[in-house]
Short mmCIF file of C-alpha atoms in Angstrom, two decimals:
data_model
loop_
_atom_site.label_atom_id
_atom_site.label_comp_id
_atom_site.label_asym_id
_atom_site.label_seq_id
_atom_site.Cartn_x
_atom_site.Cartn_y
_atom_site.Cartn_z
CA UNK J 270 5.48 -34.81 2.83
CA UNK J 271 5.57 -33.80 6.59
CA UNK J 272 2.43 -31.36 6.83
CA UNK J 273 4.06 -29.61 9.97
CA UNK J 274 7.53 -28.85 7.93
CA UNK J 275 7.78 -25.14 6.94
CA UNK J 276 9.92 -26.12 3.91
CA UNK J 277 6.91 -28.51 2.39
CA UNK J 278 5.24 -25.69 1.35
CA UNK J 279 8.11 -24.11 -0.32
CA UNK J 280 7.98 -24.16 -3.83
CA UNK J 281 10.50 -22.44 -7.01
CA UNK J 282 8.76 -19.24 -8.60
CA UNK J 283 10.61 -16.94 -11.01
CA UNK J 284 10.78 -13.65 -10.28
CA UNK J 285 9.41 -12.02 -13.04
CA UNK J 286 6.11 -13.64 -12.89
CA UNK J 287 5.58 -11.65 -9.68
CA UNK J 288 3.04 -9.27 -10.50
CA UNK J 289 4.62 -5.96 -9.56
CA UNK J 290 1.36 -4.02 -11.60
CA UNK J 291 -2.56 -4.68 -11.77
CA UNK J 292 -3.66 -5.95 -14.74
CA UNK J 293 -5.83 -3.45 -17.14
CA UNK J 294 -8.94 -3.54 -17.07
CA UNK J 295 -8.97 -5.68 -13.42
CA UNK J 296 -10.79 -8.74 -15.10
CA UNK J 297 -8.61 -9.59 -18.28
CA UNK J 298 -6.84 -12.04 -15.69
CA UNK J 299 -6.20 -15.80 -16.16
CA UNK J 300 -8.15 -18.18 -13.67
CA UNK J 301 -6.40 -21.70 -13.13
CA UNK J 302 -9.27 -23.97 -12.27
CA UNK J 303 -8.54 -26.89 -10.04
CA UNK J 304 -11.01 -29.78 -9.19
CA UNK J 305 -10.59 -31.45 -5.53
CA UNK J 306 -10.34 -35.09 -5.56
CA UNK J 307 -9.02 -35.95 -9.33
CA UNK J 308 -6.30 -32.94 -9.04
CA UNK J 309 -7.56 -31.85 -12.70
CA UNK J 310 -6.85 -28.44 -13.60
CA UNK J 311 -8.57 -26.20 -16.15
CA UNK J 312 -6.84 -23.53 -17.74
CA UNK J 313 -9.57 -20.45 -17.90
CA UNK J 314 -10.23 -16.64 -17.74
CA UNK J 315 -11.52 -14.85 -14.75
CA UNK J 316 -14.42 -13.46 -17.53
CA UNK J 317 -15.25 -16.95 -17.54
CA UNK J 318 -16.13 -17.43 -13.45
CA UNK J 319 -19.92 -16.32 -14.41
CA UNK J 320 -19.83 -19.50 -16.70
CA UNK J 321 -18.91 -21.88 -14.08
CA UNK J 322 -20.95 -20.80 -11.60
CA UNK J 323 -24.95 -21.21 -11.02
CA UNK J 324 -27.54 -20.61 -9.09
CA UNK J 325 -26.73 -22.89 -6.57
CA UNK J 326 -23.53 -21.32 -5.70
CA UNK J 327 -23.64 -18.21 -3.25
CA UNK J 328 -20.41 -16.31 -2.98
CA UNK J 329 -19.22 -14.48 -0.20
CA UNK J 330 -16.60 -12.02 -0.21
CA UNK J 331 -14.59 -9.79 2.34
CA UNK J 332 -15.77 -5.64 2.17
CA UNK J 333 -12.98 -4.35 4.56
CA UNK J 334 -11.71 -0.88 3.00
CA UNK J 335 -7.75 -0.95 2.73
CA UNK J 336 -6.70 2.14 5.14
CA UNK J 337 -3.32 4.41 4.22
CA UNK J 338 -2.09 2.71 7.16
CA UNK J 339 1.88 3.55 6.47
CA UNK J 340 2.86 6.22 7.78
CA UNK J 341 6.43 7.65 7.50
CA UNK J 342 8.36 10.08 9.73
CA UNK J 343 11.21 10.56 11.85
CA UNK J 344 12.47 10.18 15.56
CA UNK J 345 12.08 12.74 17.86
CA UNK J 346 15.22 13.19 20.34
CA UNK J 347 15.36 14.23 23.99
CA UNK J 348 16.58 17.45 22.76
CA UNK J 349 13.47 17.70 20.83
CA UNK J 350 15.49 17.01 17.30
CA UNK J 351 14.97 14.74 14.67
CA UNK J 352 16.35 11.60 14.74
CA UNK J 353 16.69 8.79 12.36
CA UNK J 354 13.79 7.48 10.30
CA UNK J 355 10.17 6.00 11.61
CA UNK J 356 7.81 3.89 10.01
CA UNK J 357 4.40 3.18 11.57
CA UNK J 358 1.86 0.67 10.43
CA UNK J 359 -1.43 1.36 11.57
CA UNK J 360 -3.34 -2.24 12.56
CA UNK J 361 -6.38 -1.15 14.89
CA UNK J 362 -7.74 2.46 16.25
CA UNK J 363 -8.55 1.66 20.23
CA UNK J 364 -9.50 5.01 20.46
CA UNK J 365 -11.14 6.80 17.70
CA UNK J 366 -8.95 9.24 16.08
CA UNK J 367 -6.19 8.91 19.12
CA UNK J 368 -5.11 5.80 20.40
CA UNK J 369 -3.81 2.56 17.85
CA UNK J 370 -1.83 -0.82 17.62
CA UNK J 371 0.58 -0.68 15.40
CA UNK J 372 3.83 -1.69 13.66
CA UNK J 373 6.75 0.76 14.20
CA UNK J 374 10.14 0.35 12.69
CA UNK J 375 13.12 2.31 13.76
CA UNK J 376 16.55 2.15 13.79
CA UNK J 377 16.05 2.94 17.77
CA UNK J 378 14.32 1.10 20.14
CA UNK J 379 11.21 1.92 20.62
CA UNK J 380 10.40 1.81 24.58
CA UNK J 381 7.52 3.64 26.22
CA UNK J 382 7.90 7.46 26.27
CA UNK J 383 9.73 7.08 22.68
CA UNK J 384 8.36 10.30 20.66
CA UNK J 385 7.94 10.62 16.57
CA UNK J 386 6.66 12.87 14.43
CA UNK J 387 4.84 11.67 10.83
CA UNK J 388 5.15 13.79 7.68
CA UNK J 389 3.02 13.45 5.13
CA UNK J 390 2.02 15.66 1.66
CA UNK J 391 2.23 19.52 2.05
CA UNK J 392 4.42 19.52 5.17
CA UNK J 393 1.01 17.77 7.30
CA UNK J 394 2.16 16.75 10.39
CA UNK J 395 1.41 14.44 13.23
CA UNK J 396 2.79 13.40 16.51
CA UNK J 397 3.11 9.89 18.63
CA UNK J 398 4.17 8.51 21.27
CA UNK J 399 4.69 5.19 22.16
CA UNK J 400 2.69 3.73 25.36
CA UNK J 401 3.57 0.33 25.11
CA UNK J 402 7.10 -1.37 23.69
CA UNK J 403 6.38 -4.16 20.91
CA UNK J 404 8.21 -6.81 23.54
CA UNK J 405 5.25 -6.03 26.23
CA UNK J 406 3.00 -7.46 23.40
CA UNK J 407 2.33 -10.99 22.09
CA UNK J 408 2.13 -9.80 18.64
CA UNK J 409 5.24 -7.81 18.53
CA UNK J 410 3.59 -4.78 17.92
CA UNK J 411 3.16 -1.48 19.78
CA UNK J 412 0.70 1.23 21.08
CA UNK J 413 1.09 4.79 20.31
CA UNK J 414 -1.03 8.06 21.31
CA UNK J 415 -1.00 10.39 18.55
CA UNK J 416 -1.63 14.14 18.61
CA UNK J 417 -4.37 14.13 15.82
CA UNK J 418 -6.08 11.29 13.77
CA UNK J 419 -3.56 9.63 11.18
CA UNK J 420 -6.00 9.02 9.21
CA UNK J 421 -6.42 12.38 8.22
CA UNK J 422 -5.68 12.90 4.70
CA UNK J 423 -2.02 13.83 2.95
CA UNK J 424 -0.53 11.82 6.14
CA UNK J 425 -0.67 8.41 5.06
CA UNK J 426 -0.23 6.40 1.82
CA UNK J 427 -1.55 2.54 1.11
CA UNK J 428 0.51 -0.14 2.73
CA UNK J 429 0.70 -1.93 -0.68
CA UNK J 430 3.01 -5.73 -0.50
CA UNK J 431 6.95 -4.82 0.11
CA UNK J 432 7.64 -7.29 -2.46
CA UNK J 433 6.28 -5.14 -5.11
CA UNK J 434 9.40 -3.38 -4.97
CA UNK J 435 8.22 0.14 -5.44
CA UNK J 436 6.32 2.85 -3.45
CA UNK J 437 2.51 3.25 -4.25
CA UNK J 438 1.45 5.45 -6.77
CA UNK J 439 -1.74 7.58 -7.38
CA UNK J 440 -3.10 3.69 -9.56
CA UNK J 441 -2.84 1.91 -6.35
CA UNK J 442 -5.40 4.06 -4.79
CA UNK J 443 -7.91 2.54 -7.15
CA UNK J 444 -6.68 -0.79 -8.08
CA UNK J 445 -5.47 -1.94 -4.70
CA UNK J 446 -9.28 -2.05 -3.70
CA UNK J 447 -12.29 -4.03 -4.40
CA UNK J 448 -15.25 -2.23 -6.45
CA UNK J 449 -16.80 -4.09 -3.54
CA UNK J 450 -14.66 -2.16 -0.51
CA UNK J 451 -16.96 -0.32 2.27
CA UNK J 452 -15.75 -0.66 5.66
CA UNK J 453 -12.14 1.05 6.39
CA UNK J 454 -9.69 -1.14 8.59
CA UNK J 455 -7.65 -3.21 6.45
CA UNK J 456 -4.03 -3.08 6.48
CA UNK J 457 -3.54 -5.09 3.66
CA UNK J 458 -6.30 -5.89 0.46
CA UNK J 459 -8.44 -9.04 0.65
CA UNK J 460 -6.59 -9.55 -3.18
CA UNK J 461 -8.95 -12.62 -4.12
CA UNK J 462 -11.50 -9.78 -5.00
CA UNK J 463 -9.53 -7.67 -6.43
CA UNK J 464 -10.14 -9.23 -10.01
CA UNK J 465 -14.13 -8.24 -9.66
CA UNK J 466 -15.86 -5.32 -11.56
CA UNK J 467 -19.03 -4.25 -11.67
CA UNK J 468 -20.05 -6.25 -15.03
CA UNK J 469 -18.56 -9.25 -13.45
CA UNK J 470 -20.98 -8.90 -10.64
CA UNK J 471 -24.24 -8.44 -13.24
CA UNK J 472 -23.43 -11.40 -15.14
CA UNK J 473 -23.09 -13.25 -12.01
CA UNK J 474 -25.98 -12.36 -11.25
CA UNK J 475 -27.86 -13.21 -13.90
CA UNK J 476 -26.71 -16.44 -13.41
CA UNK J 477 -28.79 -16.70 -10.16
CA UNK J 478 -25.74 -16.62 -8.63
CA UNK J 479 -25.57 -15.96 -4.89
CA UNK J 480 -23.85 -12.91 -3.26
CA UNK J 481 -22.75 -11.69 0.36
CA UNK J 482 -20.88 -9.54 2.14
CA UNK J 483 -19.06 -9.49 5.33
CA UNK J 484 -16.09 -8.03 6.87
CA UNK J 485 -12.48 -8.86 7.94
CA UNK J 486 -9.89 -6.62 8.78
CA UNK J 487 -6.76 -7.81 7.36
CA UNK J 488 -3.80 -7.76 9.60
CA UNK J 489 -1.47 -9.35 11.22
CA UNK J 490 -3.46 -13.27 11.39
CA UNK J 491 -3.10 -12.91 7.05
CA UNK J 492 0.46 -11.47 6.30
CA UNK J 493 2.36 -12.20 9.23
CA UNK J 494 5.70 -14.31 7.79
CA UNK J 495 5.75 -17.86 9.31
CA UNK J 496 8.83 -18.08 10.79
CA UNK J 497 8.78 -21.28 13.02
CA UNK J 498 10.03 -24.73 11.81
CA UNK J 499 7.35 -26.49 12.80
CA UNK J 500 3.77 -24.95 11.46
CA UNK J 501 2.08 -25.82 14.52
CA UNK J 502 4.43 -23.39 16.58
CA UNK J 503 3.29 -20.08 14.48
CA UNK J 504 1.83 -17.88 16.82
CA UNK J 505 -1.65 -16.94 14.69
CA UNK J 506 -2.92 -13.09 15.57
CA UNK J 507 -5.63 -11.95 16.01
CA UNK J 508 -7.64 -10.03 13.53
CA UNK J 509 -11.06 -8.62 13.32
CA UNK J 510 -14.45 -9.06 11.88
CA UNK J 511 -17.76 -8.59 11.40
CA UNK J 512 -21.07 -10.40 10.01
CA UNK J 513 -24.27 -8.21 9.93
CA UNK J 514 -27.12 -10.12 11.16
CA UNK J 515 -29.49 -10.37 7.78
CA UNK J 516 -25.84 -12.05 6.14
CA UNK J 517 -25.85 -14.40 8.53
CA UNK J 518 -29.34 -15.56 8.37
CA UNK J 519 -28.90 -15.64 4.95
CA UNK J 520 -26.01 -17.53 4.44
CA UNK J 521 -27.19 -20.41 7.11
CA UNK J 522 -30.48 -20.50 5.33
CA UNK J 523 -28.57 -20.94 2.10
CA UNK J 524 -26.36 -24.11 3.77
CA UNK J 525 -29.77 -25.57 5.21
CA UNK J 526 -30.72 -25.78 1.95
CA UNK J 527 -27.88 -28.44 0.45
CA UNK J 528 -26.40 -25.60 -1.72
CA UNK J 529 -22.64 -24.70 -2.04
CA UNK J 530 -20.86 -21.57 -0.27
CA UNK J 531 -18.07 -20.18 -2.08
CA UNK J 532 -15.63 -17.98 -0.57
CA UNK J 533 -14.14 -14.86 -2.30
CA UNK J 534 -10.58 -15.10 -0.77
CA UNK J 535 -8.84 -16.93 2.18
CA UNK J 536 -10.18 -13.53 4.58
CA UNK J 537 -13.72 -14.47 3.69
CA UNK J 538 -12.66 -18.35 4.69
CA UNK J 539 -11.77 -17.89 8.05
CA UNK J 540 -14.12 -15.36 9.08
CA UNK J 541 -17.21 -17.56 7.72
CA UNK J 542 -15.82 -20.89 9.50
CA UNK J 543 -14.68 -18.78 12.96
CA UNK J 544 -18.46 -17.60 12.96
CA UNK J 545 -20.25 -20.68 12.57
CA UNK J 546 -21.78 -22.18 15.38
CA UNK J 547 -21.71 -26.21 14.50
CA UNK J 548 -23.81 -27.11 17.67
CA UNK J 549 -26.96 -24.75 15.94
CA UNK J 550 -25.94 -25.12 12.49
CA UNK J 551 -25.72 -21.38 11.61
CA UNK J 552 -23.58 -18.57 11.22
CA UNK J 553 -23.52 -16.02 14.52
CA UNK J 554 -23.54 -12.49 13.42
CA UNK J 555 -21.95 -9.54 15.10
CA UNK J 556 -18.41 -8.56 15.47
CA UNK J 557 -15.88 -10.85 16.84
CA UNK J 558 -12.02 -11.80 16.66
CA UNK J 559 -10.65 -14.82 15.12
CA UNK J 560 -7.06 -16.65 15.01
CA UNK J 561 -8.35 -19.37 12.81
CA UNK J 562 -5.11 -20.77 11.60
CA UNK J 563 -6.41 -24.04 8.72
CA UNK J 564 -3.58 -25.82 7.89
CA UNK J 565 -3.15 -29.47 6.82
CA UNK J 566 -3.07 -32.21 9.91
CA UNK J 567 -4.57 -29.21 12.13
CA UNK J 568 -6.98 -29.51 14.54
CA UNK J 569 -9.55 -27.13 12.56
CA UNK J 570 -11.88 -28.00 9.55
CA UNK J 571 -14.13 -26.25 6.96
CA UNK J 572 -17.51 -27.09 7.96
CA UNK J 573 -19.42 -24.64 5.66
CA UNK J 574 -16.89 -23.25 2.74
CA UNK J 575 -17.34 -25.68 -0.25
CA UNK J 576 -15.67 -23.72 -2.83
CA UNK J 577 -13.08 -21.37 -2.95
CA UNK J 578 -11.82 -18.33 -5.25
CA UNK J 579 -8.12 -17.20 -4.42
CA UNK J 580 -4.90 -15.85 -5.65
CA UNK J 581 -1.65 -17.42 -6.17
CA UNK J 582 0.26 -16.93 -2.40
CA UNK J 583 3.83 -16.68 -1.31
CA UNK J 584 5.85 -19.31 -0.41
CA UNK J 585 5.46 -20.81 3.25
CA UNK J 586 2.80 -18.82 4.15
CA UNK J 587 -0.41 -19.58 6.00
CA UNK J 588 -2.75 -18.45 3.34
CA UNK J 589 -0.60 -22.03 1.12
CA UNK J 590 -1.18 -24.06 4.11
CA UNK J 591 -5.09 -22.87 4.23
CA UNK J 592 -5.49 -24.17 0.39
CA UNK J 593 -3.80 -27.11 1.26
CA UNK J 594 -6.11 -28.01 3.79
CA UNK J 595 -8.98 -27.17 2.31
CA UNK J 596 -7.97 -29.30 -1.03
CA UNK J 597 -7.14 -32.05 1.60
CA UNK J 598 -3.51 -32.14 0.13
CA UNK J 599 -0.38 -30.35 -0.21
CA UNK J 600 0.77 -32.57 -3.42
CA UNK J 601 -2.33 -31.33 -5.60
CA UNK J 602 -1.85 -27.68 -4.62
CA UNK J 603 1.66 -27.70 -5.71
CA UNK J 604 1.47 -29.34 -8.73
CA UNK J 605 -1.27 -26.70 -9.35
CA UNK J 606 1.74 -24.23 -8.93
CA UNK J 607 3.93 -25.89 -10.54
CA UNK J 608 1.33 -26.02 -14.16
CA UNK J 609 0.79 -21.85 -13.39
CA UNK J 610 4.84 -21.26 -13.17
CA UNK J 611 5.09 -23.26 -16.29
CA UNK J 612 1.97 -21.27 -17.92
CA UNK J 613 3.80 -18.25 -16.87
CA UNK J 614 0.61 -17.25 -14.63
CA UNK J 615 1.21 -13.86 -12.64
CA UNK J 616 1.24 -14.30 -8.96
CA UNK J 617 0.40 -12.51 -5.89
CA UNK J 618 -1.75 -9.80 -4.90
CA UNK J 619 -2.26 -8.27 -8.22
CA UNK J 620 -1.54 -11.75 -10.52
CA UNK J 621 -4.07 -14.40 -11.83
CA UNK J 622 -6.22 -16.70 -9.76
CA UNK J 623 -7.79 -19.76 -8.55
CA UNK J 624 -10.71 -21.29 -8.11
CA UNK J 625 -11.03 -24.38 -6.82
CA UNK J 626 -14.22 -26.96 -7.04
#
């Protein structure tokens, strides 16, 4: 297999095992267990993870808040009438309650001076204007001044996965977020944690079982489509986190000692390996910005994640290539997909998961 080939990770999934719901309650789901080196797979339940864990594990899982970052609305003319329809996907506030990076979609192009207007619930209303055209930016994405902060409430609605084939509903509001979620900024949900609850997290810790929290803004860097042949030629963006200082002592005290760091989620993987310093041996705290991109034959390595607890993730994306590398194969991983296809798992953000040892 040719680990730069987009079509290698490719693999055949039905589409009704796409979970278009949540599962009820958010912890009946299935966990596929797979072991690195002999490729042996478990079949378990997520009620089980408290089991198979101990006190020398420490997990450490993403608390970035999912924003209602889609915003929907319509063109605004030179005449001052509406045009044809506007979507904007909020990514990052540069300016609090003004100024954001975004996603805009349009059936116009959307050059500087381009003016829209956003209508949420109740007739609320807000107005942007673009500052800076998505071909001026690396990213594709543009910069808009709005009139008001759209974050203000009845405006926006969750930017749950297109694939789910539906608009989000009053559930999503609720299940589309960890019991865990603090910080606001996410554009997407760091899913791996998605299958935690409350009674999950006392049992684990009765175990003795280790638990942190840091923060990544998911954006662009996690759900991005890779579009480029060869894997090496996908332009990785930028996203944002954070690691409070007492974490990060924590967590490098917790490597010093021998025992094993497992990540809640492919978010929580690359903000834990872009923070570590390997020349001190320790995790850096404060904010920073990381395009991390871990993908079989690639340049980066895991130097401090030793176990990790994920979802089932689309075709060809980099979140596949980032379990592939850390198993240290792609065969492995796929036949892992290919056992939860034929045990009619449920995949994607609100199917079953994986954890792998």
């Amino acid at each position: 297999m040719d680990p730069f080939s987009l079509d290698t990770y490719d693999y055949e999934l039905p589409d009704e095992l796409i979970a278009r719901e949540p599962v009820e309650p958010r912890d009946a789901s299935r966990l596929l267990v797979l072991h690195r080196g002999s490729g042996r797979i478990e079949h378990r339940l997520f009620k089980d993870l408290p089991a198979i864990l101990d006190g020398d594990d420490l997990l450490v899982a993403n608390n970035s808040r999912v924003i209602p970052a889609r915003l929907l609305g319509h063109r605004i003319g030179a005449d001052g009438k509406p045009g044809g329809r506007v979507e904007f996907l909020l990514l990052e506030e540069l300016e609090p309650g003004r100024l954001w990076e975004g996603l805009l979609r349009s059936s116009a192009r959307a050059q500087p001076g381009f003016r829209f207007e956003i209508v949420g619930e109740g007739g609320a209303q807000l107005r942007g204007e673009v500052l800076r055209a998505a071909a001026d930016s690396e990213a594709g994405t543009v910069r808009a001044r709005f009139d008001g902060d759209p974050l203000k409430p009845g405006l926006g609605s969750l930017p749950i996965p297109p694939y789910l084939n539906r608009a989000a509903a009053e559930t999503d509001e609720e299940s589309y977020q960890t019991v865990y979620a603090r910080t606001p900024g996410s554009a997407a949900a760091p899913t791996a944690g998605l299958h935690f609850t409350k009674e999950i997290l006392r049992r684990l810790a009765a175990r003795g079982v280790g638990w942190e929290e840091l923060t990544l803004h998911v954006g662009l860097g996690t759900f991005r489509p890779v579009k480029a042949r060869d894997v090496r030629e996908h332009p990785m963006h930028e996203e944002r986190f954070e690691v409070d200082a007492e974490v990060a002592e924590r967590i490098t005290r917790w490597k010093a000692g021998g025992h094993r760091v497992c990540a809640v989620g492919t978010t929580a993987v690359r903000t834990i390996e872009s923070a570590w310093d390997p020349a001190r041996r320790c995790l850096v705290p404060g904010p920073g910005r990381t395009r991390l991109f871990l993908h079989p034959g690639g340049v980066a390595k895991f130097q401090v994640v030793d176990r990790l607890f994920t979802n089932f993730h689309l075709p060809k994306s980099t979140l596949l290539m980032l379990v592939c590398a850390f198993v240290g194969g792609i065969d492995p991983v796929l036949a892992a997909y290919r056992e939860a296809v034929r045990e009619r798992y449920r995949f994607f953000s609100y199917g079953d998961a994986m954890l792998i040892l």
